[in-house]
XYZ file of C-alpha atoms in Angstrom:
236
model
C 115.482 126.677 97.397
C 115.138 125.398 93.832
C 112.256 127.321 92.354
C 109.485 125.185 90.491
C 105.975 126.360 88.884
C 103.680 125.216 91.543
C 100.271 123.367 90.899
C 97.544 122.338 93.635
C 95.427 120.059 92.061
C 92.027 118.983 93.988
C 89.602 115.551 93.985
C 85.800 115.772 93.842
C 82.925 117.106 95.533
C 82.506 116.211 98.835
C 80.005 113.613 100.007
C 76.601 116.219 102.044
C 74.069 115.359 104.405
C 73.528 113.609 107.680
C 73.860 109.400 108.971
C 72.089 107.938 105.591
C 71.383 104.349 104.354
C 74.606 105.865 101.178
C 76.760 106.420 104.513
C 76.504 103.109 106.088
C 77.026 101.796 102.342
C 79.793 103.123 101.737
C 80.784 101.659 105.587
C 81.014 98.826 104.803
C 82.944 99.573 101.322
C 85.616 100.590 103.754
C 85.926 98.016 105.538
C 85.667 95.076 102.255
C 88.439 97.624 100.798
C 90.609 97.120 104.023
C 90.100 93.563 103.875
C 91.189 93.404 99.792
C 94.508 95.311 101.085
C 94.931 93.604 103.881
C 95.309 90.341 100.715
C 97.833 92.168 98.824
C 99.762 92.836 101.689
C 100.071 89.876 102.320
C 100.144 87.772 99.831
C 101.423 89.701 96.757
C 99.800 91.256 93.810
C 98.284 89.689 91.232
C 96.613 90.791 88.000
C 95.516 88.249 86.092
C 93.055 89.582 83.441
C 93.721 93.802 82.620
C 91.715 96.174 83.373
C 89.316 97.321 80.310
C 88.291 101.021 82.541
C 91.876 101.977 82.630
C 94.147 103.087 79.815
C 98.106 103.179 80.919
C 99.451 107.059 79.527
C 102.941 107.037 79.850
C 105.080 105.096 82.432
C 108.402 106.355 82.718
C 111.185 104.657 85.496
C 113.564 107.083 87.548
C 117.294 107.042 89.023
C 119.271 108.557 91.427
C 120.734 109.359 94.099
C 117.957 109.028 96.321
C 116.808 105.069 94.725
C 114.471 104.249 92.162
C 110.942 105.503 91.108
C 108.352 104.349 88.902
C 105.827 107.110 87.597
C 102.789 104.986 86.157
C 100.065 107.778 85.204
C 96.377 106.352 83.675
C 93.418 107.645 82.333
C 90.340 106.155 83.915
C 87.585 105.453 80.440
C 84.146 105.139 82.147
C 81.697 108.190 83.425
C 82.498 106.501 87.078
C 84.519 106.380 89.795
C 86.902 103.268 90.307
C 87.770 102.326 94.236
C 91.489 100.409 94.384
C 92.317 100.342 91.225
C 95.727 97.344 91.064
C 98.852 98.392 89.071
C 101.960 95.930 88.827
C 104.954 97.455 87.527
C 108.141 95.777 86.916
C 111.248 97.532 86.566
C 113.874 95.818 83.591
C 117.116 96.195 82.871
C 118.676 96.479 79.033
C 118.289 92.907 78.276
C 114.786 92.835 79.474
C 115.187 91.168 82.762
C 113.066 92.545 85.490
C 115.276 93.318 88.455
C 112.062 95.580 90.162
C 109.214 95.060 91.081
C 105.730 95.999 93.708
C 104.248 92.546 93.023
C 105.679 90.841 96.296
C 104.217 90.619 99.959
C 104.258 94.116 102.632
C 103.873 96.244 100.760
C 102.538 99.452 101.589
C 98.805 99.481 99.679
C 99.720 102.670 98.423
C 103.067 100.780 96.691
C 99.978 98.777 95.328
C 96.922 100.440 93.740
C 95.320 103.734 93.117
C 92.051 104.348 96.318
C 90.266 106.610 93.782
C 90.537 107.636 90.509
C 87.560 110.005 89.763
C 85.226 109.251 85.423
C 87.130 109.896 82.668
C 90.035 111.427 85.373
C 93.585 111.002 84.527
C 96.170 110.494 86.566
C 99.437 109.714 87.945
C 101.184 107.453 90.464
C 104.497 107.697 92.119
C 106.122 104.360 93.607
C 109.335 105.410 95.553
C 110.666 102.225 96.340
C 111.759 100.459 93.663
C 115.072 98.517 94.201
C 116.097 99.000 90.356
C 118.997 100.524 90.368
C 119.928 98.751 86.874
C 116.874 99.049 85.395
C 116.657 101.177 81.627
C 113.113 100.625 81.629
C 109.561 100.702 83.322
C 106.569 98.048 82.240
C 103.099 99.315 83.548
C 99.373 96.480 84.794
C 96.175 98.670 85.523
C 94.095 95.871 86.646
C 89.974 95.349 86.860
C 87.993 97.410 89.950
C 84.974 98.005 92.026
C 82.809 100.960 90.214
C 82.278 103.944 92.533
C 77.653 105.512 92.195
C 78.781 108.373 94.121
C 80.209 111.524 95.302
C 84.415 110.802 96.174
C 85.151 112.567 99.795
C 86.633 116.107 98.755
C 90.618 116.624 98.797
C 92.130 119.698 98.425
C 95.898 119.992 98.785
C 96.944 124.235 99.154
C 100.872 125.576 99.625
C 102.652 123.740 97.626
C 106.333 124.478 97.538
C 109.508 122.835 96.973
C 112.274 122.641 99.602
C 116.038 121.025 100.432
C 117.001 118.345 102.908
C 120.290 118.895 103.667
C 119.913 114.847 104.706
C 117.054 113.752 102.173
C 117.177 115.971 98.791
C 114.842 117.895 97.240
C 111.021 117.319 98.030
C 107.931 118.886 97.848
C 105.588 120.137 101.211
C 102.402 121.451 101.619
C 99.133 121.246 103.235
C 95.842 118.617 102.311
C 92.480 118.646 103.965
C 89.879 116.319 104.155
C 87.287 118.331 103.758
C 84.295 115.927 103.482
C 82.778 113.593 106.538
C 84.751 110.775 106.183
C 88.181 109.712 107.787
C 91.134 109.345 105.588
C 93.715 105.991 106.803
C 96.447 105.993 104.335
C 96.059 108.527 103.520
C 98.753 108.753 99.270
C 100.391 111.818 98.534
C 101.559 111.722 94.834
C 104.177 114.333 93.167
C 105.755 114.542 90.148
C 107.917 117.224 89.044
C 107.792 117.914 84.705
C 109.972 119.674 82.011
C 107.702 119.836 79.829
C 106.163 116.377 78.843
C 108.818 114.710 80.846
C 108.972 113.291 84.352
C 112.498 114.066 85.798
C 111.363 114.246 89.413
C 108.632 111.694 91.594
C 108.101 111.288 95.906
C 104.924 110.055 97.969
C 103.785 111.357 100.808
C 101.833 109.431 103.137
C 99.176 110.355 106.024
C 98.280 107.502 108.129
C 94.948 109.041 109.695
C 93.623 112.966 107.884
C 90.180 112.808 110.648
C 87.174 114.503 108.339
C 86.897 118.807 108.264
C 91.047 118.017 108.542
C 94.126 119.067 107.500
C 97.568 117.810 107.221
C 101.679 118.542 106.431
C 102.442 116.611 104.415
C 106.377 116.170 102.931
C 106.327 114.381 99.983
C 110.782 113.424 98.746
C 111.233 113.527 95.452
C 113.460 110.599 93.272
C 115.359 113.025 90.445
C 115.451 116.571 90.126
C 113.006 119.135 90.025
C 115.305 121.767 89.099
C 113.417 124.226 86.522
C 110.136 121.495 86.849
C 106.423 122.367 87.134
C 105.227 120.239 90.756
C 101.998 118.226 89.845
C 101.239 116.812 93.830
C 96.946 114.559 94.217
C 95.485 113.041 96.745
C 93.491 110.589 95.445
């Protein structure tokens, strides 16, 4: 098994209390959020106005025998959280021509948005479904998103370690716990391997449903090699 230094990251404090107007409002927000995701899935992602709230700090294209991936690190400059942050990427070849992107219809929500970005937080998002074997660079654009005034549900990642699958190659696995009263749907877990400041491998796992108070096992298969790298795992 490949060895790596492991870092497991947890998010913001849990929502507290019994059923309230705030919780009802959150339910309505989630319904609107699902409707927006359905629209993007059906028609494709279009960002007409770049975000003034979120900065792109780094963008990396990875390619290996496992496929291709785009990795983008962003920072929320606001003192408020952001919900469903749209993120569009283009993989380009040496001539500058676009050979792959995530803007077409039919993609999963975790491949087109960051579901939650905490106040003043830095986050690394992964699209591990690119088909850009001939690409040499990646460009990213982040769109405007709705602010969130209340606290976010707590999602805790633990027990992270690397593994080697004979058929699918290297990956990272562990547990993610929903320590809130809100059921999570299409919960994406993003794993990134770094050597120094360089991203050398990345992957993604999706948990269809995670009930309040429950935990689930995840496996994120890497594009690239995590050999000797530090592993970072985040679940927004």
